[in-house]
Coordinates of C-alpha atoms in Angstrom, one line a residue:
Chain M
M27 CA 7.3 -9.2 -24.8
H28 CA 6.1 -10.4 -21.4
D29 CA 9.5 -9.9 -19.8
K30 CA 10.2 -6.5 -21.3
T31 CA 10.4 -3.2 -19.5
I32 CA 8.0 -0.3 -20.3
T33 CA 10.8 1.4 -22.1
E34 CA 11.4 -1.6 -24.3
I35 CA 7.6 -2.1 -24.9
V36 CA 7.2 1.5 -26.0
G37 CA 10.2 1.1 -28.3
A38 CA 8.5 -2.0 -29.9
L39 CA 5.1 -0.1 -30.2
D40 CA 6.9 2.9 -31.8
A41 CA 8.7 0.6 -34.2
G42 CA 5.5 -1.2 -35.1
T43 CA 6.9 -4.6 -34.3
I44 CA 3.9 -5.2 -32.1
S45 CA 0.5 -3.5 -31.5
S46 CA -1.0 -2.7 -28.2
R47 CA -3.8 -5.1 -29.0
E48 CA -1.4 -7.9 -29.8
L49 CA 0.5 -7.2 -26.6
T50 CA -2.7 -7.1 -24.5
Q51 CA -4.0 -10.3 -26.0
D52 CA -0.7 -12.0 -25.3
L53 CA -0.7 -10.9 -21.6
L54 CA -4.4 -11.8 -21.2
G55 CA -3.5 -15.2 -22.4
R56 CA -0.7 -15.4 -19.9
I57 CA -3.0 -14.4 -17.1
D58 CA -5.5 -17.1 -18.3
R59 CA -2.7 -19.7 -18.2
L60 CA -0.8 -18.7 -15.1
D61 CA -2.9 -16.9 -12.7
G62 CA -4.7 -20.0 -11.5
Q63 CA -1.4 -20.8 -9.7
L64 CA -0.7 -17.3 -8.5
N65 CA -4.1 -15.7 -7.7
S66 CA -2.7 -12.3 -8.4
F67 CA -5.8 -10.8 -9.9
I68 CA -9.2 -10.4 -8.4
T69 CA -10.8 -9.0 -11.6
V70 CA -9.5 -9.3 -15.1
T71 CA -11.1 -6.7 -17.5
A72 CA -10.3 -8.3 -20.8
E73 CA -13.0 -6.5 -22.9
Q74 CA -12.2 -3.0 -21.6
A75 CA -8.5 -3.7 -22.0
L76 CA -8.8 -4.7 -25.7
S77 CA -11.0 -1.6 -26.3
A78 CA -8.4 0.6 -24.6
A79 CA -5.6 -1.1 -26.6
D80 CA -7.4 -0.4 -29.9
Q81 CA -7.8 3.3 -28.9
A82 CA -4.1 3.4 -28.1
D83 CA -3.2 1.8 -31.4
Q84 CA -5.3 4.4 -33.1
Q85 CA -3.7 7.3 -31.2
R86 CA -0.3 6.0 -32.2
A87 CA -1.3 5.7 -35.8
N88 CA -2.5 9.3 -35.6
G89 CA 0.9 10.4 -34.2
Q90 CA -0.7 11.3 -30.8
A91 CA 1.2 8.8 -28.6
G92 CA 2.6 9.8 -25.3
P93 CA 5.3 8.0 -23.3
L94 CA 2.8 5.4 -21.9
T95 CA 0.3 5.0 -24.8
G96 CA -0.7 1.4 -25.3
V97 CA 1.3 0.1 -22.3
P98 CA -0.6 -2.6 -20.3
L99 CA -0.6 -2.6 -16.6
A100 CA -2.7 -3.6 -13.6
I101 CA -4.2 -1.7 -10.7
K102 CA -4.4 -2.7 -7.1
D103 CA -8.0 -3.3 -6.1
I104 CA -7.8 -0.5 -3.6
F105 CA -8.2 2.1 -6.4
C106 CA -11.7 3.0 -7.5
T107 CA -12.2 2.2 -11.1
Q108 CA -15.4 3.3 -12.8
G109 CA -17.7 0.5 -13.9
V110 CA -15.3 -2.2 -12.4
K111 CA -15.6 -4.1 -9.2
T112 CA -13.4 -2.5 -6.6
S113 CA -13.3 -4.8 -3.6
C114 CA -10.3 -3.8 -1.6
G115 CA -9.8 -7.5 -1.0
S116 CA -12.9 -7.6 1.2
K117 CA -16.2 -9.4 1.3
M118 CA -17.6 -6.0 2.4
L119 CA -17.0 -4.6 -1.1
D120 CA -17.4 -7.8 -3.1
N121 CA -20.5 -6.3 -4.7
F122 CA -19.1 -2.7 -5.1
V123 CA -18.8 -1.4 -8.6
A124 CA -17.1 2.0 -8.3
P125 CA -19.1 4.8 -9.8
Y126 CA -16.0 6.9 -10.4
D127 CA -12.2 6.7 -11.1
A128 CA -9.5 7.4 -8.6
T129 CA -7.4 10.4 -9.7
V130 CA -4.4 8.1 -10.5
V131 CA -6.7 5.8 -12.6
S132 CA -8.0 8.8 -14.5
K133 CA -4.4 10.0 -15.1
L134 CA -3.3 6.6 -16.4
R135 CA -6.3 6.3 -18.5
A136 CA -5.7 9.7 -20.0
A137 CA -2.1 8.7 -20.7
G138 CA -3.4 5.8 -22.9
T139 CA -2.4 2.9 -20.6
V140 CA -4.3 -0.3 -20.8
S141 CA -5.5 -1.7 -17.5
L142 CA -5.8 -5.5 -17.6
G143 CA -7.6 -5.6 -14.3
K144 CA -7.5 -5.3 -10.5
T145 CA -4.9 -7.1 -8.4
N146 CA -5.3 -9.1 -5.2
M147 CA -4.4 -7.6 -1.9
D148 CA -4.7 -8.0 1.8
E149 CA -8.2 -6.9 3.0
F150 CA -8.3 -3.1 3.2
A151 CA -4.5 -3.2 2.8
M152 CA -4.0 -4.7 6.3
G153 CA -1.3 -7.3 6.1
S154 CA 2.3 -8.2 5.3
S155 CA 1.8 -11.4 3.4
N156 CA -1.3 -11.2 1.3
E157 CA -2.9 -14.0 3.3
N158 CA -5.7 -11.7 4.5
S159 CA -7.6 -11.3 1.2
F160 CA -11.2 -12.5 1.0
Y161 CA -10.2 -13.9 -2.4
G162 CA -7.5 -16.1 -1.0
P163 CA -3.8 -15.8 -0.7
V164 CA -1.5 -14.8 -3.5
K165 CA 1.5 -17.1 -4.2
N166 CA 5.1 -15.8 -4.8
P167 CA 6.1 -16.5 -8.4
W168 CA 9.6 -17.3 -7.3
D169 CA 8.4 -20.1 -5.0
L170 CA 4.7 -21.0 -4.9
T171 CA 5.1 -22.1 -1.3
A172 CA 6.1 -18.6 -0.2
V173 CA 4.0 -15.4 0.3
P174 CA 4.5 -12.5 -2.1
G175 CA 4.4 -10.0 0.7
G176 CA 1.6 -7.6 1.4
S177 CA -0.5 -5.7 1.0
S178 CA 0.3 -5.1 -2.7
G179 CA 1.3 -8.7 -3.2
G180 CA -1.0 -9.2 -6.2
S181 CA 0.6 -6.3 -8.0
A182 CA 4.1 -7.5 -7.2
A183 CA 3.4 -11.1 -8.2
A184 CA 1.7 -10.1 -11.5
V185 CA 4.8 -8.0 -12.4
A186 CA 7.3 -10.6 -11.4
A187 CA 5.5 -13.4 -13.3
G188 CA 5.4 -11.4 -16.5
L189 CA 1.6 -10.9 -16.5
V190 CA 2.0 -7.1 -16.7
P191 CA 5.1 -4.9 -17.0
A192 CA 3.9 -2.7 -14.2
A193 CA 1.2 -2.2 -11.6
L194 CA 0.0 0.4 -9.1
G195 CA 0.3 -0.4 -5.4
T196 CA -0.2 1.4 -2.1
D197 CA 2.1 1.7 0.9
T198 CA 0.9 2.4 4.4
G199 CA 3.6 0.7 6.4
G200 CA 5.7 -1.0 3.6
S201 CA 3.0 -2.4 1.3
I202 CA 4.8 -1.5 -1.9
R203 CA 8.4 -2.0 -0.8
Q204 CA 8.0 -5.3 1.1
P205 CA 6.2 -7.2 -1.7
A206 CA 8.6 -5.6 -4.3
A207 CA 11.5 -7.1 -2.2
F208 CA 9.8 -10.5 -1.8
C209 CA 9.0 -10.7 -5.5
G210 CA 12.2 -9.3 -7.0
I211 CA 10.8 -6.1 -8.6
T212 CA 11.2 -2.4 -8.1
G213 CA 8.7 -0.5 -6.0
L214 CA 8.6 3.1 -5.0
K215 CA 6.6 4.7 -2.1
P216 CA 6.6 8.4 -2.9
T217 CA 6.6 11.3 -0.4
Y218 CA 3.3 11.5 1.4
G219 CA 1.1 13.8 -0.6
R220 CA 3.0 13.5 -3.8
V221 CA 0.4 11.2 -5.4
S222 CA -3.3 11.8 -5.0
R223 CA -5.2 9.7 -2.6
Y224 CA -8.6 10.6 -4.1
G225 CA -10.5 7.4 -4.9
M226 CA -7.9 5.3 -3.1
I227 CA -9.9 3.4 -0.4
A228 CA -8.6 4.7 2.9
Y229 CA -6.9 2.6 5.5
A230 CA -4.8 5.0 7.5
S231 CA -5.1 8.4 6.0
S232 CA -2.0 10.0 7.4
L233 CA 0.2 7.1 6.1
D234 CA -1.4 5.8 2.9
Q235 CA 0.4 6.6 -0.3
G236 CA 0.0 5.1 -3.8
G237 CA 3.0 4.4 -6.0
P238 CA 4.5 2.5 -8.9
M239 CA 5.7 -1.1 -9.0
A240 CA 7.6 -2.2 -12.1
R241 CA 10.7 -4.1 -13.4
S242 CA 13.1 -1.2 -13.2
A243 CA 13.6 2.2 -11.6
A244 CA 13.4 3.8 -15.1
D245 CA 9.9 2.3 -15.5
C246 CA 8.9 3.6 -12.0
A247 CA 10.1 7.1 -13.1
L248 CA 7.9 6.9 -16.2
L249 CA 4.8 6.0 -14.1
L250 CA 5.5 8.5 -11.4
N251 CA 5.7 11.2 -14.1
T252 CA 2.1 10.4 -15.0
I253 CA 0.6 9.9 -11.5
A254 CA 2.3 12.5 -9.4
G255 CA 1.0 16.0 -8.8
H256 CA -1.4 18.1 -6.8
D257 CA -5.1 17.2 -6.7
A258 CA -7.6 19.7 -5.5
R259 CA -9.9 16.8 -4.6
D260 CA -7.4 15.5 -2.0
S261 CA -6.8 17.9 0.9
T262 CA -3.6 16.0 1.8
S263 CA -2.2 16.3 -1.7
I264 CA 0.8 18.7 -1.8
A265 CA 0.7 21.7 -4.2
R266 CA 4.2 21.5 -5.6
G267 CA 5.6 21.1 -9.1
V268 CA 6.4 17.7 -10.6
P269 CA 9.9 17.3 -12.0
D270 CA 10.6 15.0 -14.9
Y271 CA 11.7 11.9 -13.0
S272 CA 13.3 10.3 -16.0
E273 CA 15.6 13.3 -16.6
E274 CA 18.1 12.7 -13.8
L275 CA 18.3 8.9 -14.1
D276 CA 21.7 8.9 -15.8
A277 CA 23.4 11.4 -13.4
P278 CA 26.6 9.9 -12.0
L279 CA 26.8 8.8 -8.4
A280 CA 30.3 10.1 -7.7
G281 CA 30.2 12.0 -4.4
L282 CA 27.0 10.5 -3.2
K283 CA 26.9 10.2 0.6
I284 CA 25.2 7.0 1.8
G285 CA 24.2 6.4 5.4
L286 CA 23.7 3.0 6.8
P287 CA 21.4 3.1 9.8
R288 CA 23.0 0.9 12.4
E289 CA 19.6 -0.1 13.7
Y290 CA 18.8 -1.7 10.4
F291 CA 21.7 -4.2 10.7
G292 CA 21.1 -5.7 14.1
D293 CA 19.5 -8.7 15.7
G294 CA 16.8 -10.3 13.6
L295 CA 18.4 -9.6 10.2
D296 CA 18.7 -12.8 8.1
A297 CA 22.4 -13.6 7.2
D298 CA 21.7 -14.0 3.5
V299 CA 19.8 -10.7 3.4
E300 CA 22.6 -8.9 5.2
T301 CA 25.2 -10.4 2.8
A302 CA 23.2 -9.3 -0.3
I303 CA 22.7 -5.7 1.1
R304 CA 26.4 -5.3 2.0
D305 CA 27.4 -6.6 -1.4
A306 CA 25.0 -4.0 -3.0
I307 CA 26.6 -1.2 -0.9
K308 CA 30.0 -2.2 -2.3
V309 CA 28.6 -1.7 -5.8
F310 CA 27.7 1.9 -4.9
E311 CA 31.2 2.4 -3.5
S312 CA 32.6 1.2 -6.8
L313 CA 30.4 3.9 -8.5
G314 CA 32.0 6.6 -6.4
A315 CA 29.7 6.8 -3.4
S316 CA 31.0 7.1 0.1
V317 CA 29.4 5.2 3.0
R318 CA 29.1 5.9 6.7
E319 CA 27.2 4.6 9.6
V320 CA 24.3 6.7 11.0
S321 CA 21.8 6.2 13.8
L322 CA 18.0 6.4 13.8
P323 CA 17.7 6.0 17.6
H324 CA 13.9 5.6 17.7
T325 CA 13.6 2.9 15.1
S326 CA 12.4 0.2 17.6
Y327 CA 9.5 2.4 18.5
A328 CA 8.2 2.7 15.0
I329 CA 6.1 -0.5 15.0
P330 CA 4.5 0.2 18.4
A331 CA 3.6 3.8 17.2
Y332 CA 2.3 2.5 13.9
Y333 CA 0.0 0.0 15.6
V334 CA -1.6 2.7 17.5
I335 CA -1.9 5.3 14.8
A336 CA -2.9 3.1 11.8
P337 CA -5.7 1.1 13.7
A338 CA -7.0 4.4 15.1
E339 CA -7.3 5.9 11.7
A340 CA -8.6 2.7 10.3
S341 CA -11.3 2.4 12.9
S342 CA -12.5 5.9 11.8
N343 CA -12.2 5.3 8.1
L344 CA -13.9 1.9 8.1
S345 CA -16.9 3.3 10.0
R346 CA -18.4 4.2 6.6
Y347 CA -19.0 0.5 5.9
D348 CA -22.3 0.2 7.8
G349 CA -24.6 -1.6 5.4
V350 CA -26.5 1.5 4.5
R351 CA -25.2 3.2 1.3
F352 CA -23.0 0.6 -0.4
G353 CA -21.3 -2.7 0.2
H354 CA -22.4 -5.7 2.1
R355 CA -25.8 -5.7 3.9
C356 CA -26.9 -8.5 6.2
D357 CA -30.2 -10.3 5.7
N358 CA -33.3 -9.4 7.7
P359 CA -31.9 -6.9 10.2
S360 CA -34.2 -6.3 13.2
D361 CA -33.3 -2.7 13.5
L362 CA -30.7 -0.1 12.5
I363 CA -28.1 -1.1 15.2
D364 CA -28.5 -4.8 14.2
L365 CA -28.0 -3.8 10.5
Y366 CA -24.8 -2.0 11.4
K367 CA -23.4 -4.7 13.7
R368 CA -24.2 -7.7 11.6
S369 CA -23.3 -6.2 8.2
R370 CA -19.9 -5.2 9.6
A371 CA -19.3 -8.5 11.4
E372 CA -20.2 -10.5 8.2
G373 CA -18.3 -8.2 5.8
F374 CA -15.0 -7.8 7.6
G375 CA -12.3 -10.4 8.0
D376 CA -10.4 -11.2 11.2
E377 CA -7.4 -8.9 10.7
V378 CA -9.6 -5.9 9.9
K379 CA -11.8 -6.6 12.9
R380 CA -8.7 -6.9 15.1
R381 CA -7.4 -3.5 14.0
I382 CA -10.9 -1.8 14.3
L383 CA -11.1 -3.1 17.9
I384 CA -7.6 -1.9 18.7
G385 CA -8.2 1.5 17.1
T386 CA -11.6 1.9 18.9
H387 CA -10.1 0.9 22.2
T388 CA -7.1 3.2 22.0
L389 CA -9.2 6.1 21.0
S390 CA -11.8 5.5 23.7
E391 CA -12.3 7.5 26.8
G392 CA -9.5 7.0 29.3
F393 CA -7.0 5.6 26.8
F394 CA -6.5 8.4 24.3
D395 CA -3.5 10.2 25.9
A396 CA -1.7 7.0 26.9
Y397 CA -1.9 5.5 23.4
Y398 CA -2.8 7.9 20.6
K399 CA -1.2 11.1 21.9
K400 CA 1.9 9.2 23.0
A401 CA 2.2 7.6 19.6
Q402 CA 1.9 10.9 17.8
Q403 CA 4.7 12.3 20.0
V404 CA 6.9 9.3 19.2
R405 CA 6.1 9.9 15.5
R406 CA 7.6 13.3 15.7
L407 CA 10.8 11.8 17.2
I408 CA 11.0 9.3 14.4
R409 CA 10.6 12.0 11.8
Q410 CA 13.3 14.1 13.5
D411 CA 15.7 11.0 13.4
F412 CA 15.3 11.0 9.6
L413 CA 15.7 14.7 9.1
G414 CA 18.8 14.7 11.3
A415 CA 20.3 11.9 9.3
F416 CA 19.6 13.6 6.0
E417 CA 21.7 16.6 7.2
E418 CA 24.7 14.3 7.1
V419 CA 24.0 12.0 4.1
D420 CA 22.1 12.1 0.8
V421 CA 20.4 8.8 1.1
L422 CA 20.0 6.0 3.6
M423 CA 20.3 2.3 2.6
G424 CA 19.5 -0.9 4.2
P425 CA 17.4 -4.1 3.8
A426 CA 13.7 -3.7 2.9
T427 CA 12.8 -6.7 5.0
P428 CA 14.5 -8.6 7.8
T429 CA 14.1 -12.0 5.9
P430 CA 13.3 -13.2 2.4
A431 CA 9.7 -14.2 1.7
F432 CA 8.5 -16.6 4.3
D433 CA 6.3 -19.7 3.8
L434 CA 2.6 -19.4 3.3
G435 CA 0.9 -20.0 6.7
A436 CA 4.1 -19.9 8.6
T437 CA 3.5 -16.8 10.6
K438 CA 0.6 -17.3 13.0
D439 CA 0.6 -14.6 15.6
P440 CA 0.0 -11.0 14.7
V441 CA 2.9 -9.4 16.5
S442 CA 5.4 -11.7 14.6
M443 CA 3.7 -10.7 11.4
Y444 CA 3.9 -7.0 12.3
L445 CA 7.6 -7.2 12.9
Q446 CA 8.1 -8.1 9.2
D447 CA 7.7 -4.4 8.5
I448 CA 10.4 -3.2 10.9
Y449 CA 12.5 -1.5 8.2
T450 CA 9.7 0.0 6.2
I451 CA 7.1 1.3 8.7
A452 CA 9.0 4.3 10.1
I453 CA 9.3 5.8 6.6
N454 CA 5.5 6.1 6.4
L455 CA 5.3 7.8 9.9
A456 CA 7.9 10.3 8.7
G457 CA 6.3 10.7 5.2
I458 CA 9.6 10.3 3.3
P459 CA 10.0 8.4 0.1
G460 CA 11.6 5.0 -0.2
I461 CA 12.3 2.5 -3.0
S462 CA 13.1 -1.2 -3.0
V463 CA 15.2 -2.7 -5.7
P464 CA 16.2 -6.3 -6.3
A465 CA 19.7 -6.9 -4.8
G466 CA 20.3 -10.7 -4.7
F467 CA 18.7 -13.9 -3.5
S468 CA 18.5 -16.2 -0.5
G469 CA 18.1 -19.6 -2.2
K470 CA 15.5 -18.9 -4.8
R471 CA 13.8 -16.1 -2.9
P472 CA 14.7 -12.5 -3.8
V473 CA 16.2 -9.9 -1.5
G474 CA 15.4 -6.1 -1.7
L475 CA 17.6 -3.2 -1.1
Q476 CA 15.8 -0.2 0.4
I477 CA 16.9 3.3 -0.5
L478 CA 15.5 6.3 1.5
G479 CA 15.6 10.0 0.9
T480 CA 14.3 13.2 2.4
H481 CA 10.9 14.5 1.4
F482 CA 10.4 15.0 -2.3
S483 CA 13.7 13.3 -3.2
E484 CA 12.1 10.8 -5.6
A485 CA 14.2 11.9 -8.5
R486 CA 17.4 11.3 -6.5
L487 CA 16.1 7.9 -5.3
L488 CA 15.2 6.8 -8.9
N489 CA 18.6 8.0 -10.1
V490 CA 20.4 6.1 -7.4
A491 CA 18.3 2.9 -8.0
H492 CA 18.7 3.2 -11.8
Q493 CA 22.5 3.5 -11.6
F494 CA 22.5 0.4 -9.4
Q495 CA 20.5 -1.4 -12.1
Q496 CA 22.9 -0.3 -14.8
A497 CA 25.7 -2.0 -12.8
T498 CA 23.9 -5.2 -11.7
D499 CA 21.4 -7.6 -13.3
W500 CA 19.3 -8.6 -10.3
H501 CA 16.3 -6.8 -11.7
L502 CA 16.7 -8.8 -15.0
R503 CA 16.3 -12.2 -13.4
R504 CA 12.9 -13.9 -13.9
P505 CA 11.2 -16.7 -12.0
E506 CA 10.8 -20.1 -13.6
I507 CA 7.1 -19.7 -13.9
A508 CA 7.6 -16.7 -16.2
E509 CA 10.1 -18.5 -18.4
E510 CA 8.5 -21.9 -18.6
N511 CA 5.3 -20.4 -19.8
A512 CA 6.7 -17.9 -22.2
Chain O
M28 CA -2.1 -1.9 30.4
A29 CA -3.8 -5.2 30.6
L30 CA -6.9 -5.6 28.5
E31 CA -10.2 -7.0 30.0
H32 CA -12.7 -9.1 28.2
A33 CA -15.4 -6.5 28.9
E34 CA -13.2 -3.9 27.2
V35 CA -13.1 -5.9 24.0
L36 CA -16.9 -6.1 24.1
R37 CA -17.1 -2.4 24.8
A38 CA -14.9 -1.6 21.8
A39 CA -16.9 -3.9 19.6
H40 CA -20.1 -2.1 20.7
L41 CA -18.5 1.3 20.0
A42 CA -17.3 0.1 16.6
R43 CA -20.8 -1.4 15.9
L44 CA -19.3 -4.9 15.4
D45 CA -21.4 -7.9 16.3
L46 CA -19.1 -10.0 18.5
S47 CA -20.0 -13.0 20.6
D48 CA -18.4 -13.8 23.9
K49 CA -16.5 -16.6 22.3
D50 CA -15.1 -14.3 19.5
A51 CA -14.2 -11.6 22.1
A52 CA -12.1 -14.2 24.0
K53 CA -10.3 -15.0 20.8
Y54 CA -9.5 -11.3 20.1
L55 CA -8.6 -10.7 23.7
D56 CA -5.4 -12.8 23.4
D57 CA -4.3 -11.2 20.1
I58 CA -5.1 -7.6 21.1
G59 CA -3.5 -8.2 24.5
Q60 CA -0.2 -9.2 22.8
I61 CA -0.4 -6.2 20.5
L62 CA -1.0 -3.8 23.3
D63 CA 1.9 -5.3 25.3
M64 CA 4.1 -4.5 22.3
V65 CA 2.6 -1.0 22.1
D66 CA 3.3 -0.4 25.8
Q67 CA 7.0 -0.1 24.8
L68 CA 6.1 3.5 23.9
Q69 CA 5.7 4.3 27.6
K70 CA 9.5 3.8 28.1
L71 CA 10.1 7.0 26.1
D72 CA 10.1 10.4 27.8
T73 CA 8.0 12.6 25.5
T74 CA 7.6 15.5 27.8
D75 CA 7.5 18.7 25.7
V76 CA 7.3 16.7 22.4
A77 CA 4.5 18.1 20.3
P78 CA 2.3 15.3 18.7
L79 CA 2.7 14.9 15.0
A80 CA -0.6 14.1 13.2
H81 CA 0.5 14.9 9.6
P82 CA 3.8 13.5 8.3
M83 CA 4.6 16.8 6.6
D84 CA 3.7 18.6 9.9
A85 CA 1.0 20.4 7.9
T86 CA -2.4 21.5 9.1
Q87 CA -5.5 20.5 7.3
R88 CA -6.1 22.6 4.3
L89 CA -9.6 24.0 4.1
R90 CA -11.5 25.2 1.0
A91 CA -14.4 27.6 0.6
D92 CA -17.7 26.0 1.6
E93 CA -19.1 26.1 -1.9
V94 CA -20.7 23.6 -4.2
T95 CA -18.1 22.7 -6.8
E96 CA -19.5 19.5 -8.4
K97 CA -22.9 18.8 -10.0
D98 CA -25.4 16.6 -8.3
Q99 CA -24.8 12.9 -9.2
R100 CA -27.1 11.3 -6.6
D101 CA -28.8 8.9 -9.0
H102 CA -25.4 7.8 -10.4
Y103 CA -23.9 7.2 -6.9
Q104 CA -27.0 5.5 -5.6
Q105 CA -26.7 2.8 -8.3
C106 CA -24.4 0.8 -6.0
A107 CA -26.7 1.1 -2.9
P108 CA -28.4 -2.1 -1.5
Q109 CA -31.9 -0.4 -1.5
V110 CA -33.1 3.0 -2.4
E111 CA -36.5 4.6 -2.9
N112 CA -37.2 8.1 -4.3
G113 CA -33.6 9.1 -3.9
L114 CA -33.4 8.0 -0.3
Y115 CA -31.5 5.0 1.2
L116 CA -33.8 2.4 2.6
V117 CA -32.9 1.0 6.1
P118 CA -34.9 -1.0 8.7
R119 CA -37.5 0.8 10.6
V120 CA -36.2 2.3 13.8
V121 CA -39.3 4.0 15.1
E122 CA -42.4 1.8 15.7

C-alpha cells in the first residue's frame, strides 16, 4: 500500500482489505528501514500513530468514517503538535514540546488522520535545499547525492519514498512547490489566508502559507478540503467559504486559456527542464487549451524584494526566542542581556543569523525607506503584474525551478542559493496560489511544472493539475528506494 | 549601499545576537553580496506606488479587546526553562 494515493488507501480501508493499524505498522516499518538514508523525519510518533489508527478503525467499524479517516500522513515540524517535540529544524526549539495543536493539526486530527511524525526542514523554514536543518540534511529519494529542496524537503522526501501518502508543508517563497518539483510529487501553495497560520511557527508572516503535499492533485484536493477555512485565531485568515475542491477535478479543459510568462523561459533555465515544461504544455493543448505568451515585467525584482521583506519580518518574529519563556537557554548568563545574546547565538544556525542580521539592518534607522518601503512598493508592482495577466488568461504555467535538484553541498554562496526560487518567490509576494506537478525528468531527477492562478482559484488549479495527471503518468513514477524496499 | 563591519556589529546588538569580531567579518561578506543584489530595487522608479504590506491588500483585522480564552498559565509554563510561583525566572538584573 505504500505507493498508493489517498483515494486508493481510503478505498482499501472501506473495502476492509487493510486496516488503518496494519497500514500504519507497515509505514512505520518502512520509516524504520529507509529513513536512515533519507533523514526525512525529525520525530516519529509510533505510539500515538498506532493509537490514532485504532481509533480510526473503530470509527470505520461504527460507520462514522469521513473522507480521510485512518489515512496516515506526516506533518512538517513547523506546525505545533500538542505533546510532541516541535523543533522547526532548530537547536533553539530542540527541547520544545508544544503545549497546543496548530489549527491545521487539530483539523486533521478531527478528520481521523494518523500522523506518523514530524518531518525535517530547513531551520525556521529558511532554505531552498534542506541543508540548513539542525538535524542534518535530507536526501532526495530519487538520487541520494541530491538535495530534496527546501524548506519542506522532509515532507517531500517522505512522500516520494513511500513513507507516507501525504504530508503538510509550508511555503514562504516556494518551500512547498520547489521540494515537490525536486522530489516528483504534487504540492499546492494555497492563496495567502486560505489555510490558518495559527500554531504554524512564523518565519515571514505576510508570506507564510501552509498547504498539502501528496502524490496527486486529487489527494491535495482532499487534504485542502480539510485544512482550508477561516480561523478566528489567525487575524490574517480570510473569512470566505470553502468550496469542495474535489468536485471540479473532472471538469474538461477545453477553452482553458494558458499564459506562458516569457520571463520564466529565459537565461538560466536548464535545457532539460525547459523541454519537459514545453512538452507538458503540448499535453494541455491536446486537451483543448489554448496557449499564449504573457509578460510579468517585474519578475527579476521578486528575489531582491523578498530578501528585504522576509528577513525584516523574520527578524521581528524570531525576537521571541530570547531564552526566557521557552526554547534554548545558555548556561550561567551574567545578566539579562547576556542571557538574550548567548541563548540566541547558541540556538540559531548560520542562515537564520544571516537573515536576522539583514532584517535588523534594513529596518534600522536610516535604512528603512531605501530597503523596506522600496521593497513593499515593488511588491505592489509584482502583484499588479499577476492581476494584469489574469485578465488575459485563466492560468499561468512555467517551470517550478530553473534546474532539477542540485547536488548536496554544491551551492555555497547564499545569493546563488536564493536564485533557486526565482520562479516561485513572486507568487508569495502577490499572495496567489500555485501548484507544482511532476512533468518529466532530467536524468533520474524529476522536473516540476508550476501552474498559477488568481487569488482563491485553488479549485481551478487542482482541476487543471488533475486533468494533466489523467493524461500523463509522471506522478505515478516511483524512485528506486521506494520500489527496492517494498 | 556598501555595508561596514561596524554596521554588522550594530545589527547584531540590536538583534541581541552575540557576535564576535571574527564572526561579524564572516557575515559581512555574505550580507554585502545579498545587499548588492537587493540594490537592484533602486533601478525601479516607484514614485507614487503605494507600499503593499499584505498580499491581499487588506488592513489588519482587529477584534474586541476581550478575554476569550481561559487562563492556561500552568500548562504553557511547562515548557519554560525555569519558573517559580507562576513567574519566569531570569538572571538578576538589579544588584
